[in-house]
Coordinates of C-alpha atoms and ligand atoms in Angstrom, one line a residue:
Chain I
X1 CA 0.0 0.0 0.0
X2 CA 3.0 2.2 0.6
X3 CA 5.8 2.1 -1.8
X4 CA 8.7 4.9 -1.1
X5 CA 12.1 4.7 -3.7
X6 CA 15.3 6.3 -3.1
X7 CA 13.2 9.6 -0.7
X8 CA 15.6 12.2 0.1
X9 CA 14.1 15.5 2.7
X10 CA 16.8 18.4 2.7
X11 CA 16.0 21.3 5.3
X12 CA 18.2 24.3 5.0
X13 CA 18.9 25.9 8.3
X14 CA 20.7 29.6 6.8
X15 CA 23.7 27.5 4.7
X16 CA 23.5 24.6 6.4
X17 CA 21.7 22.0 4.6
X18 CA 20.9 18.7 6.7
X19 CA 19.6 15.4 4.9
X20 CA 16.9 14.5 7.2
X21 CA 15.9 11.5 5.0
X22 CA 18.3 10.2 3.1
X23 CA 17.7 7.8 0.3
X24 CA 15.3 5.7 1.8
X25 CA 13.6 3.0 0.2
X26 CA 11.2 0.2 1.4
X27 CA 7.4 -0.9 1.0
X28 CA 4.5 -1.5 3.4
X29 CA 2.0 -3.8 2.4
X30 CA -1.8 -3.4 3.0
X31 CA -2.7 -4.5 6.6
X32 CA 0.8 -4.5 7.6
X33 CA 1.7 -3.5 11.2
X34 CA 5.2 -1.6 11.1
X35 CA 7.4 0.1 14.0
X36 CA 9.9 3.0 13.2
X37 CA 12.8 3.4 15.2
X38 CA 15.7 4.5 15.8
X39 CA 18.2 7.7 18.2
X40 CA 16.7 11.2 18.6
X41 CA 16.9 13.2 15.3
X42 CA 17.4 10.0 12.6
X43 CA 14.4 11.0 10.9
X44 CA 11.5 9.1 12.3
X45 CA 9.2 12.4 12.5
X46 CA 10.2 13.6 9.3
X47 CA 9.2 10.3 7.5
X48 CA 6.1 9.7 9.1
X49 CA 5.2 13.4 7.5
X50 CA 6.0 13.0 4.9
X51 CA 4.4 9.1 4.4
X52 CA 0.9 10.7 6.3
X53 CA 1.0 13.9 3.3
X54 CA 1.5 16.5 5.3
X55 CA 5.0 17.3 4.2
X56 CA 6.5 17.1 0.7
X57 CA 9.7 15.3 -0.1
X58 CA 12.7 16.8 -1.3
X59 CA 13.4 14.2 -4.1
X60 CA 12.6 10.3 -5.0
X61 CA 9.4 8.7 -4.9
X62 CA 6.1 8.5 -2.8
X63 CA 3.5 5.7 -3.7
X64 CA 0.3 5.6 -1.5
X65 CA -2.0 3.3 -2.6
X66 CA -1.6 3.2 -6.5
X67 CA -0.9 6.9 -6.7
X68 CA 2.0 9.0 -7.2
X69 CA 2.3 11.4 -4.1
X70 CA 4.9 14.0 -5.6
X71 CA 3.3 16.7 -7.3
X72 CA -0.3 16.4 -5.7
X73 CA -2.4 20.0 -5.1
X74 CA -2.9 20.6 -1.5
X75 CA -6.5 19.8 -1.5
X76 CA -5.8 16.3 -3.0
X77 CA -3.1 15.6 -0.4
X78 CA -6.1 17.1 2.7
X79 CA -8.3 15.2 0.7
X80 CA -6.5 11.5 1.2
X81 CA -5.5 12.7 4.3
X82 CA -9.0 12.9 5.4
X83 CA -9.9 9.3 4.4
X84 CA -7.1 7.3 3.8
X85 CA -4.8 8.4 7.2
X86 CA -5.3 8.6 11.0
X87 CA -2.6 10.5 12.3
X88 CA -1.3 10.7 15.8
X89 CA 0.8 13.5 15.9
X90 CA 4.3 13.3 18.4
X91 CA 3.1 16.8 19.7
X92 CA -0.1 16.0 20.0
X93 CA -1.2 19.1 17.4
X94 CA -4.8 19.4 19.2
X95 CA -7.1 23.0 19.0
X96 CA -6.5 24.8 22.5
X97 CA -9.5 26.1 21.9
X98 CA -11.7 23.7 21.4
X99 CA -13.1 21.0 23.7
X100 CA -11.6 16.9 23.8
X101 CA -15.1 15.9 22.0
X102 CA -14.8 18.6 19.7
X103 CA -11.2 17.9 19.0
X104 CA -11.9 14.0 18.5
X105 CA -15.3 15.1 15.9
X106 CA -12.9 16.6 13.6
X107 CA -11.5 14.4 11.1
X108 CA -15.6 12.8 10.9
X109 CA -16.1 16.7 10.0
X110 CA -14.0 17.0 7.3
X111 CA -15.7 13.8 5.8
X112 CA -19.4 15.7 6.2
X113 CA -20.7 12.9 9.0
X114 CA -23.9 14.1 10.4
X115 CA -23.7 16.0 13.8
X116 CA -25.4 13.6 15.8
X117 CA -23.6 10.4 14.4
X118 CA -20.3 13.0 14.5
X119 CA -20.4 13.3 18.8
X120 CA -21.8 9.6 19.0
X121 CA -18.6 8.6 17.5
X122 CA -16.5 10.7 19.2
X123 CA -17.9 10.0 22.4
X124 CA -17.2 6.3 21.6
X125 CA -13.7 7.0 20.7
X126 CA -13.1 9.4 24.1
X127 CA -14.5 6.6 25.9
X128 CA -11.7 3.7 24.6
X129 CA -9.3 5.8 25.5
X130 CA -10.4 5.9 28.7
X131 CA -11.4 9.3 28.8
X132 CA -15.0 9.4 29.4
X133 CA -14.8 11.6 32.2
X134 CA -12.9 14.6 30.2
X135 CA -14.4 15.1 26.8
X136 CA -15.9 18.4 27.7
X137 CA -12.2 19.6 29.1
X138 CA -9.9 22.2 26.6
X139 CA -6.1 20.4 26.6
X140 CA -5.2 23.2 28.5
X141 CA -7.1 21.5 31.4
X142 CA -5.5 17.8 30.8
X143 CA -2.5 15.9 32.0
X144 CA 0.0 15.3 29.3
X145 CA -1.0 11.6 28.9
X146 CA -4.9 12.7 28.7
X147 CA -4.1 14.7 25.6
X148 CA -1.5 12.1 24.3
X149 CA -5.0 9.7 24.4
X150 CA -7.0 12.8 22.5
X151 CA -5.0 12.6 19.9
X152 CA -5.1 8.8 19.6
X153 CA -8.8 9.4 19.6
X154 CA -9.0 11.5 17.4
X155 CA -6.7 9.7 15.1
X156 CA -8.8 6.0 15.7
X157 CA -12.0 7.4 15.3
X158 CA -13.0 7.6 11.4
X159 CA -11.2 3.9 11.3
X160 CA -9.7 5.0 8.3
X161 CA -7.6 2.3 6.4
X162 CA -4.1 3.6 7.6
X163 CA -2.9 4.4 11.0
X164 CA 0.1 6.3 11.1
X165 CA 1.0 7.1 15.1
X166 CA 4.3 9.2 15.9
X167 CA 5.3 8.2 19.3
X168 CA 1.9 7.5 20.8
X169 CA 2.6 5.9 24.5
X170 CA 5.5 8.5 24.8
X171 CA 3.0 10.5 28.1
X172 CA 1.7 7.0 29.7
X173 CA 2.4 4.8 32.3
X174 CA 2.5 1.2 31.4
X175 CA -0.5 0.0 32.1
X176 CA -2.4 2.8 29.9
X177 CA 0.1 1.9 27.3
X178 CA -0.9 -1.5 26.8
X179 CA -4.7 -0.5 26.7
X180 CA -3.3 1.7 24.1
X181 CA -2.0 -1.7 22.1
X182 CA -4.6 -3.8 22.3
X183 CA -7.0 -0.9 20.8
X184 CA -4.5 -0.9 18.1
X185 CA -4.3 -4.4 17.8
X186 CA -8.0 -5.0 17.4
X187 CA -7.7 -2.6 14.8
X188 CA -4.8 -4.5 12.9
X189 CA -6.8 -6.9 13.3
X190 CA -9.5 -5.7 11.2
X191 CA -7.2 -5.3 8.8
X192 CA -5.8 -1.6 9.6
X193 CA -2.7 -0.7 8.0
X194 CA -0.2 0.4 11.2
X195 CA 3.0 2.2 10.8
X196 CA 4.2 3.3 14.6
X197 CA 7.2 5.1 15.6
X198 CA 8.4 3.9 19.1
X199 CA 11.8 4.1 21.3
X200 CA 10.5 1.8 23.3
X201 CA 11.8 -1.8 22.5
X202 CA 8.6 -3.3 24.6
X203 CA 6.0 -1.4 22.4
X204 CA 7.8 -2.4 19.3
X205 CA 7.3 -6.1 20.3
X206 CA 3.3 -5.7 19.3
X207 CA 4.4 -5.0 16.0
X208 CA 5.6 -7.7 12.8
X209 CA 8.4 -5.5 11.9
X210 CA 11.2 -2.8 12.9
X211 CA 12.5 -0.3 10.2
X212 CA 15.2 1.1 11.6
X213 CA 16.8 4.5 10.8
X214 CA 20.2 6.6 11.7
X215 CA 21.1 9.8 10.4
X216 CA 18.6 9.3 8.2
X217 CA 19.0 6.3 6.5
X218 CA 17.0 3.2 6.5
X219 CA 19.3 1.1 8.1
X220 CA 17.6 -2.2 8.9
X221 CA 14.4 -4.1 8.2
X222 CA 13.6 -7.1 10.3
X223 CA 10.6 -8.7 12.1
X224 CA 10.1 -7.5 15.3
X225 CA 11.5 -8.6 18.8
X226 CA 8.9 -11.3 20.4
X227 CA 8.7 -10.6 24.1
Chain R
X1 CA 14.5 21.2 52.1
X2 CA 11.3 20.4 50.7
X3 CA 7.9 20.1 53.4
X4 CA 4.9 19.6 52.4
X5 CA 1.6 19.0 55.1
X6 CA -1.7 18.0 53.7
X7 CA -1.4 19.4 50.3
X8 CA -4.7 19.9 48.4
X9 CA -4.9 21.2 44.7
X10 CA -8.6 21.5 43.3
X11 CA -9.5 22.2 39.7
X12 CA -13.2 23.4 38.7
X13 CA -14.4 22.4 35.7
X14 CA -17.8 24.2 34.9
X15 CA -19.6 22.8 38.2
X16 CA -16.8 19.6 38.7
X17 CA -14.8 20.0 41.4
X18 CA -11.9 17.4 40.6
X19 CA -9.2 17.4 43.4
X20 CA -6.1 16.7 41.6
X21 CA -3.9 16.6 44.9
X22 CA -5.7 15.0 47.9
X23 CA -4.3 15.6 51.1
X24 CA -0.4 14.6 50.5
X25 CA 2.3 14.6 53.2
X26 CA 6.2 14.1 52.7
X27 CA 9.5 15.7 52.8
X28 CA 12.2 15.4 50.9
X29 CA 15.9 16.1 52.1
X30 CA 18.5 18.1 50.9
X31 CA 20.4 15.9 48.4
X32 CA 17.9 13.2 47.5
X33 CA 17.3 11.6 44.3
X34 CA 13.4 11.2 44.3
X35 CA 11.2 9.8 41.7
X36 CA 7.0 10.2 41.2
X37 CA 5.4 7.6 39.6
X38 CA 1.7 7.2 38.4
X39 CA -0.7 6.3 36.2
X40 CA -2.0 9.3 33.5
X41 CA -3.9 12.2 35.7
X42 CA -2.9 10.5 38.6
X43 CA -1.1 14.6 39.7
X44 CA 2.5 14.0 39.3
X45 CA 2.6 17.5 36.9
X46 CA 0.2 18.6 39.3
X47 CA 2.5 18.5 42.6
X48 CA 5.5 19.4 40.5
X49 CA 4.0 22.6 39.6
X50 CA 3.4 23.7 43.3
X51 CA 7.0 22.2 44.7
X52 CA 8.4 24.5 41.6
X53 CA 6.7 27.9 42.8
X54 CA 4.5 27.8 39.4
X55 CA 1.2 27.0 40.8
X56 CA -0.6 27.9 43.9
X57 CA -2.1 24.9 46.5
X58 CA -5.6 25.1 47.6
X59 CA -4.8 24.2 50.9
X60 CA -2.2 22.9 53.2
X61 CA 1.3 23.6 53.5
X62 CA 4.1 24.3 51.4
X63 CA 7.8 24.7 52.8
X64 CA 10.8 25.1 51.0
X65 CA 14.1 25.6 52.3
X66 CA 12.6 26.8 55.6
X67 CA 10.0 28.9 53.6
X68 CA 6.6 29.0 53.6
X69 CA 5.3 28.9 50.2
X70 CA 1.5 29.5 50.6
X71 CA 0.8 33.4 49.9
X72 CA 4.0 34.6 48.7
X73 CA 3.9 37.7 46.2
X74 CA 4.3 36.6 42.6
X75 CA 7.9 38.6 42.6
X76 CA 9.2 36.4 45.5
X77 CA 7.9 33.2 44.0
X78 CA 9.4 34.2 40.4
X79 CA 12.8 35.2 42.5
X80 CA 12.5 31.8 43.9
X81 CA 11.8 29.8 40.8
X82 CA 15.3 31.9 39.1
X83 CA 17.3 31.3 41.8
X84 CA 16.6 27.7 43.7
X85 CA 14.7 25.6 40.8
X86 CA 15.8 24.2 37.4
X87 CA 12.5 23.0 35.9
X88 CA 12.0 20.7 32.7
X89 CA 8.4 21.0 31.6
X90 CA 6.5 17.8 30.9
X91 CA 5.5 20.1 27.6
X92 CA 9.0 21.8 26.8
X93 CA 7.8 25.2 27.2
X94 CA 10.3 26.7 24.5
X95 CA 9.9 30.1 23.6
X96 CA 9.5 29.5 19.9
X97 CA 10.4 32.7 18.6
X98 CA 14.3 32.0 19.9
X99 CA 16.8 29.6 19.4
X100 CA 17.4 26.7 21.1
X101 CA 20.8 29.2 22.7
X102 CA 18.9 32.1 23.3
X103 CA 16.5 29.1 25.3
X104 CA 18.9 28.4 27.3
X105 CA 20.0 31.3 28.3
X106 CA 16.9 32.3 29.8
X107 CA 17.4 31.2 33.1
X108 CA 21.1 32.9 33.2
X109 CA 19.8 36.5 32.2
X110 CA 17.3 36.4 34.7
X111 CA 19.8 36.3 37.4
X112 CA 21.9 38.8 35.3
X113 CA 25.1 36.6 34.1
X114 CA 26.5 39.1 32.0
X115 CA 26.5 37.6 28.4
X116 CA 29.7 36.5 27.2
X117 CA 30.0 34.0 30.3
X118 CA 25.9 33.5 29.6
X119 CA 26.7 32.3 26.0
X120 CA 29.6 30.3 27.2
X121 CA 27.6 28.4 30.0
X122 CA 24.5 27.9 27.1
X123 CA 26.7 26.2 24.8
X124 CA 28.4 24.3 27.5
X125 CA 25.0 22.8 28.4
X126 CA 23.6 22.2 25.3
X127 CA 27.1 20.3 24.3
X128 CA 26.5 18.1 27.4
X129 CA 23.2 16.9 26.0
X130 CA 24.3 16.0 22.6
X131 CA 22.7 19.4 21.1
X132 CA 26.3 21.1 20.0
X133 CA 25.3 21.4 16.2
X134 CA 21.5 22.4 17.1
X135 CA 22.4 25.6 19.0
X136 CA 20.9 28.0 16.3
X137 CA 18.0 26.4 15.5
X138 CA 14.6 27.0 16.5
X139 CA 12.0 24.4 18.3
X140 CA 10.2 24.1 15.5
X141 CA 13.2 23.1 13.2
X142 CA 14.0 20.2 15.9
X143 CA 13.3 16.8 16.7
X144 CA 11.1 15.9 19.7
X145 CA 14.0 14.5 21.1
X146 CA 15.8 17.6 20.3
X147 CA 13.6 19.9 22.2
X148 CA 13.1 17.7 25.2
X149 CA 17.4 18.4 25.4
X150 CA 16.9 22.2 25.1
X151 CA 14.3 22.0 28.2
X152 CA 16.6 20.0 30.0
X153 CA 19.9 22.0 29.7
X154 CA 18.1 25.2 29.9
X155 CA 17.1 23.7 33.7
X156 CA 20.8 22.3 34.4
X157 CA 22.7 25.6 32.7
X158 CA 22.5 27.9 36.1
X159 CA 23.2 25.1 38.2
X160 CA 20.3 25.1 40.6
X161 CA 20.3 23.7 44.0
X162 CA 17.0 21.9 43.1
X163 CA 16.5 20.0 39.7
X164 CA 12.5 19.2 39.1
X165 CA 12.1 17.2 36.3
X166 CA 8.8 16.1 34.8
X167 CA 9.3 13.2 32.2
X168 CA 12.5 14.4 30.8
X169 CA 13.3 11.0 28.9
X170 CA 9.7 10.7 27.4
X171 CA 10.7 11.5 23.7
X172 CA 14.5 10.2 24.2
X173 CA 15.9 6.9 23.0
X174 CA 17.6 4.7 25.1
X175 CA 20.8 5.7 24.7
X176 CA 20.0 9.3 24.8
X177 CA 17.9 8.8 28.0
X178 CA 21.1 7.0 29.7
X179 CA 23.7 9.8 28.8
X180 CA 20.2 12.2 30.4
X181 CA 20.4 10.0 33.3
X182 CA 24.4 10.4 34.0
X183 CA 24.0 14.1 33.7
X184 CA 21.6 14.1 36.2
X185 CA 23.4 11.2 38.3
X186 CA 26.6 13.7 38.5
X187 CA 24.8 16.4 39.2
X188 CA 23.5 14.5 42.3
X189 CA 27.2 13.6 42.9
X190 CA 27.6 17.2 43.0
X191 CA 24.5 17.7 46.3
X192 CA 22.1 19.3 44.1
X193 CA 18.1 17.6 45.0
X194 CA 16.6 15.6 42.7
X195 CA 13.0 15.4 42.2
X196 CA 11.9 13.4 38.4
X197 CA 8.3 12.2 37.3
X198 CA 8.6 9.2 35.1
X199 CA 6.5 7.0 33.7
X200 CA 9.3 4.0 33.1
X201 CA 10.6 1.9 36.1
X202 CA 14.1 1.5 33.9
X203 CA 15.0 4.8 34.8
X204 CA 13.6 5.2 38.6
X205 CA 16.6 2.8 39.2
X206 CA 18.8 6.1 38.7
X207 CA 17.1 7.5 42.0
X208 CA 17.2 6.3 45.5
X209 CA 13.4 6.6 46.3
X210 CA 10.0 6.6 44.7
X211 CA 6.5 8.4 45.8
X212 CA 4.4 6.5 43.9
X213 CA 0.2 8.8 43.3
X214 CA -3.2 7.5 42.4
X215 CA -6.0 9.7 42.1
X216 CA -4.3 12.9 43.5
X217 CA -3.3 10.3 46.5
X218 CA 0.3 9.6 47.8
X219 CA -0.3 5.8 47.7
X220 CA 3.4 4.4 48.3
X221 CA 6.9 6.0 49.8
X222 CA 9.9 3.3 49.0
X223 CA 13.4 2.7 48.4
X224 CA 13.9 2.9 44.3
X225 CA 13.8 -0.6 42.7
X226 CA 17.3 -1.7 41.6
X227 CA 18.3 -2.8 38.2
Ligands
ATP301 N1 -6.1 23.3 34.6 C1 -6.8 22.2 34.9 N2 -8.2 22.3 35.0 C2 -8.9 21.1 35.2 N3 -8.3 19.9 35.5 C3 -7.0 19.8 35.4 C4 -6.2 21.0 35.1 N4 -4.9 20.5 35.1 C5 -4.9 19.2 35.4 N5 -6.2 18.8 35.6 C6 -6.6 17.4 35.9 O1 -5.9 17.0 37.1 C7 -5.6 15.6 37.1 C8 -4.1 15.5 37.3 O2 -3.3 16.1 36.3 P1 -1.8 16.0 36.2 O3 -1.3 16.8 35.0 O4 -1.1 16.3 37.4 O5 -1.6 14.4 35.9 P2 -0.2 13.6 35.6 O6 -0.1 12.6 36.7 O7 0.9 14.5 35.4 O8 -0.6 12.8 34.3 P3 0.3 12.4 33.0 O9 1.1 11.2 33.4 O10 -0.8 12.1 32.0 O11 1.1 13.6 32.6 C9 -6.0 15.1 35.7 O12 -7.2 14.4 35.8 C10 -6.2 16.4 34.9 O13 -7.2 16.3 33.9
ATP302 N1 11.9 22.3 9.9 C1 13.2 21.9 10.1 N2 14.2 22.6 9.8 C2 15.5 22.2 10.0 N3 15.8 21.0 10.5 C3 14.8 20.2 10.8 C4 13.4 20.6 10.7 N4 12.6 19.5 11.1 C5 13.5 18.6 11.5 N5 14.8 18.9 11.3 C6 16.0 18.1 11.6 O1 15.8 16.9 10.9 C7 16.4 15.8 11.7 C8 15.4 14.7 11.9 O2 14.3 15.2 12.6 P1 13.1 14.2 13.0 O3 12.0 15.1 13.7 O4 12.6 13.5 11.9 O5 13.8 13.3 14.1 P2 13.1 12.1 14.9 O6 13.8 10.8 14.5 O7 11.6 12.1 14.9 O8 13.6 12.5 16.4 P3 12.9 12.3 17.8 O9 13.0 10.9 18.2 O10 13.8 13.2 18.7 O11 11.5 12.8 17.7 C9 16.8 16.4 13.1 O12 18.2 16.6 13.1 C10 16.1 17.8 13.1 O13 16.8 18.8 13.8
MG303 MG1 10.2 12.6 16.3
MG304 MG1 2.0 14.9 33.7

């Protein structure tokens, strides 16, 4: 479902120019469930952006699903964003001033879900999460793990075909982080394509596979650790 | 050096009264290595925001360093916070329109360090955390990881007789998070206080005790679990 050939992502910082990605190449098949790791700064962010379409590579080639990625208008790349990817941001990325339930609603928004099937959902979502008792609280008014689990929410709730999650148990304690797994897992299981990035070597055991980057390189591929 | 007596912290939310702190008693001595550990919303942030002077308790008593803390003018809590604290945010807290030096500096100018030795001490921190060739740079151009670092040396650069650290290894790998760890560890060498919320038992072996919260509730008070 996701093919990626020889991607490179420069950022300039004044003269200096830093190869974030560097000539990465590899394929994700449909209902795959993938872990991305690897040290601080290899990459990981950068990749997932630019994989979930919300950041454009420098050169080399994007694949999503039968179509060519590079070149897209902006409204085609929100548009497959909408459907085809849940997102969990690593900074979370939620509207300050909106409510958790409001926050959760949005993706079903963008697809034009009716209002009162819209908070149903969302409320369903919250409630996974374990967060039934904050959907009417602003982030603001959250612990950092509460808003870590609005995001998942938000990103879970539209059950769209791929789940891309950047660092998703990063806030929680154990024991909400394997809540956070099996949600993902049952998903998997219904045939969700999962790409996760992780530093945890624990979290990366509920996964089939590690791509593993440094410096940005791809710099192994293997089937995940078992416990 | 650190009191506290029946500490209560209550948070209204529309008509919810939610009591985030619920009557907690300990001390902590001058030169311990302390960890808080908890599930999500259990208060860790919570009771690190009061012991760093940045919220205000409901009730109860707050003394630090002989101090009482409860109804202290904003002036003397913000003279405090410069001079006895070094605090890594749970959520960074970067200014985003500076660099990750300028960041760091921060704490430095407040006590009026004139700036050549300011710069000096910046860089010198932000070397010992692996951020040497990030120095320019501004949050937004960095890694999670990346940022995470600039919060932490910007709360070791002055020094601080007190480090409060709330999750500072939550976006690091595992090798990052030990060289974070044996900063910290020589820092303790050194006699400065400890005080770190974590989420992961691998690194509340680095500290000699744990204060373990549910529900706002100091549940548990125990020697730190070796490796
Ligand atoms: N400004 C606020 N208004 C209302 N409720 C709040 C506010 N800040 C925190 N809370 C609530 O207080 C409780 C404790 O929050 P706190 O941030 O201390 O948790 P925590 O233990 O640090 O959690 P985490 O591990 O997720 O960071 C949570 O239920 C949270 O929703
Ligand atoms: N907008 C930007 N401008 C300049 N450099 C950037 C920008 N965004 C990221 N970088 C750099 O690209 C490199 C890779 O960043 P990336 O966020 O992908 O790392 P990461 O693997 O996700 O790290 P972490 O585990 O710390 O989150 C880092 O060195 C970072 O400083
Ligand atoms: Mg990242
Ligand atoms: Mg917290």
């Amino acid at each position: 479902i996701i093919e990626v050939e020889n991607l490179v992502k420069i950022y300039k910082t004044g003269d200096v120019e830093l190869r974030a990605l560097d000539d990465v190449t590899c394929s994700i098949n449909k209902g795959e469930f993938v872990c991305i790791m690897g040290p601080s700064g290899s990459g990981k962010s950068t990749m997932m952006n630019i994989l979930g379409c919300l950041d454009v590579l420098t050169s080399g080639k994007y694949i999503l699903d039968g179509l060519s990625i590079k070149g897209q208008s902006k409204a085609k790349l929100a548009d497959i964003r909408n459907h085809e990817i849940g997102f969990v941001f690593q900074g979370y990325n939620l509207l300050q001033k909106a409510d958790a339930l409001e926050n959760v609603e949005m993706p079903l928004m963008y697809r034009g879900v009716p209002s009162s099937k819209r908070k149903k959902m969302a409320e369903e979502a919250l409630e996974s999460v374990g967060l039934a008792s904050q959907i009417h609280k602003r982030p603001v008014q959250m612990s950092g793990g509460q808003q870590q689990r609005v995001a998942i929410a938000r990103a879970i709730v539209g059950k769209a075909p791929i789940l891309m999650a950047d660092e998703p148990t990063g806030a929680l304690d154990t024991k909400t982080s394997v809540e956070i797994m099996q949600i993902f897992t049952a998903l998997h299981n219904e045939g969700t394509t999962i790409i996760l990035v992780t530093h945890e070597p624990d979290i990366a055991t509920w996964s089939e596979r590690v791509l593993r980057f440094r410096d940005g390189k791809l710099v192994s591929d293997e089937a995940a650790p078992k416990d």
